[in-house]
Amino acid sequence: METEVVIVGGGPAGIAVSAGLNHLSIPNIVLEKEDCYAPLWKKWAYDRLKLHIGKQYCELPLMPHPGSAPTFLSKDEFIAYLDAYVARFGVRPLCGKSVESASFDAGRGVWTVTARDVATGEEGTYVSRFLVVATGENSEGVVPEVPGLGSFPGDVLHSGRYKSGDKYAGKRVLVVGSGNSGMEIAFDLCNHGAKTAISIRGPFHVVSKEIVYLGMALGRYISLQLVDALALLLCKLQYGDLSEFGIVRPAEGPFALKAKTGRSPVIDVGTVGKIKSGEIEVMKVVSKVKGDEVTFADGRTRSFDAIIFATGYKSMARKWLKACTRSTHLSLHHSVTESFENSIDLLPSWLINLFSLFC
């Protein structure tokens, strides 16, 4: 099958690119390996998930959220927005198509993408002038190697497969990882009656969603240094010194750190209060596991019924995206820029630069 653009990934980024191309009447195909678009939202997101940043920062091109929508959308509200977006712009992802390889033929100036039908196992070929990789960084959950983990008799799962704390009421649960997912899952488990502990590896910033909202607004007008100074002052007033509870802040401010490294601060949903009250126990890094007993870096041990790893994700695109030369990359970048230069304001700003991630 031939088209102008093949888009791999039917998450928000993929459907946004397709919508922009449809708006310009540029033929495109979206390939999504799961059985629905936006699968992270529709299938894997935990029940209590809510957007932690304002709706104006979470909208897709050409379709702002309505004024009646709340500032911070729930999971169901954001899914409804995605459904309306797909319907409005005629985005029709081909679901159940797992991309096996994608290579560029410099002589013909085309990409050849091979995708396997998940249900039948049959392979199909898609040929296009342009390829957009929109699989994101959350393709596959990362579980670190922990000595003895295989001997653990209870549930072991990645946060990407966590839905609710219902089944863990009264059980001893360890959450490994203190990013946004880990902290929120620990809070959810505690609210469902689980005896919850969280393993924290290193320094991180914890802020409220209101502080993030204010910082993002002020960042348009004043320096990040001033934004950080204000944010840290507000954090100190709201949370006090958290180091005595096992939470240490980095030397660099939350917004400067985000701009420099891409690492987001943790947005508190109530977890800090549970830690302060002793309802959630803070532990050091996991050293080893023996049966149901977990040993931590400071020598302490605890027994658990379940371990949930909120330890991040990795992109799988490099497994199927064949290497291209620097000259190919420059040719692609020039062609994409030339094709869209008159309509760039209608498309996601990163569309013309996607190839630089892999070439």
XYZ file of C-alpha atoms in Angstrom, residues 1-9 14 17-18 21 26-32 94 99 101-102 111-115 125-134 320 351 354-355:
43
model
C 0.000 0.000 0.000
C 1.374 3.405 -0.961
C 0.748 6.748 0.716
C 2.498 10.060 1.311
C 3.191 9.639 5.033
C 3.279 6.574 7.289
C 2.844 7.343 10.986
C 3.910 4.641 13.425
C 2.022 4.968 16.690
C 0.359 10.059 16.146
C 0.141 14.381 13.142
C -2.520 12.550 11.141
C -1.989 16.108 7.553
C -2.026 15.012 2.637
C -2.614 11.231 2.450
C -1.362 9.315 5.459
C -1.670 6.000 7.287
C -1.435 5.482 11.049
C -0.186 2.061 12.236
C -0.947 1.113 15.850
C -5.052 0.816 11.419
C 5.692 -2.642 12.797
C 10.879 -2.993 10.140
C 11.195 0.377 8.427
C 10.350 4.406 3.098
C 9.263 0.770 3.177
C 7.475 -0.250 6.350
C 6.594 -3.867 7.136
C 3.856 -4.464 9.690
C 4.011 -3.536 3.315
C 3.481 0.214 3.319
C 5.481 2.548 1.084
C 5.686 6.303 1.678
C 7.785 9.384 1.011
C 7.863 10.277 4.697
C 7.934 8.320 7.946
C 6.850 9.738 11.295
C 7.857 7.823 14.418
C 5.234 8.632 17.050
C 12.668 -1.926 13.920
C 6.927 17.209 12.958
C 11.422 13.713 14.100
C 14.039 12.045 11.947
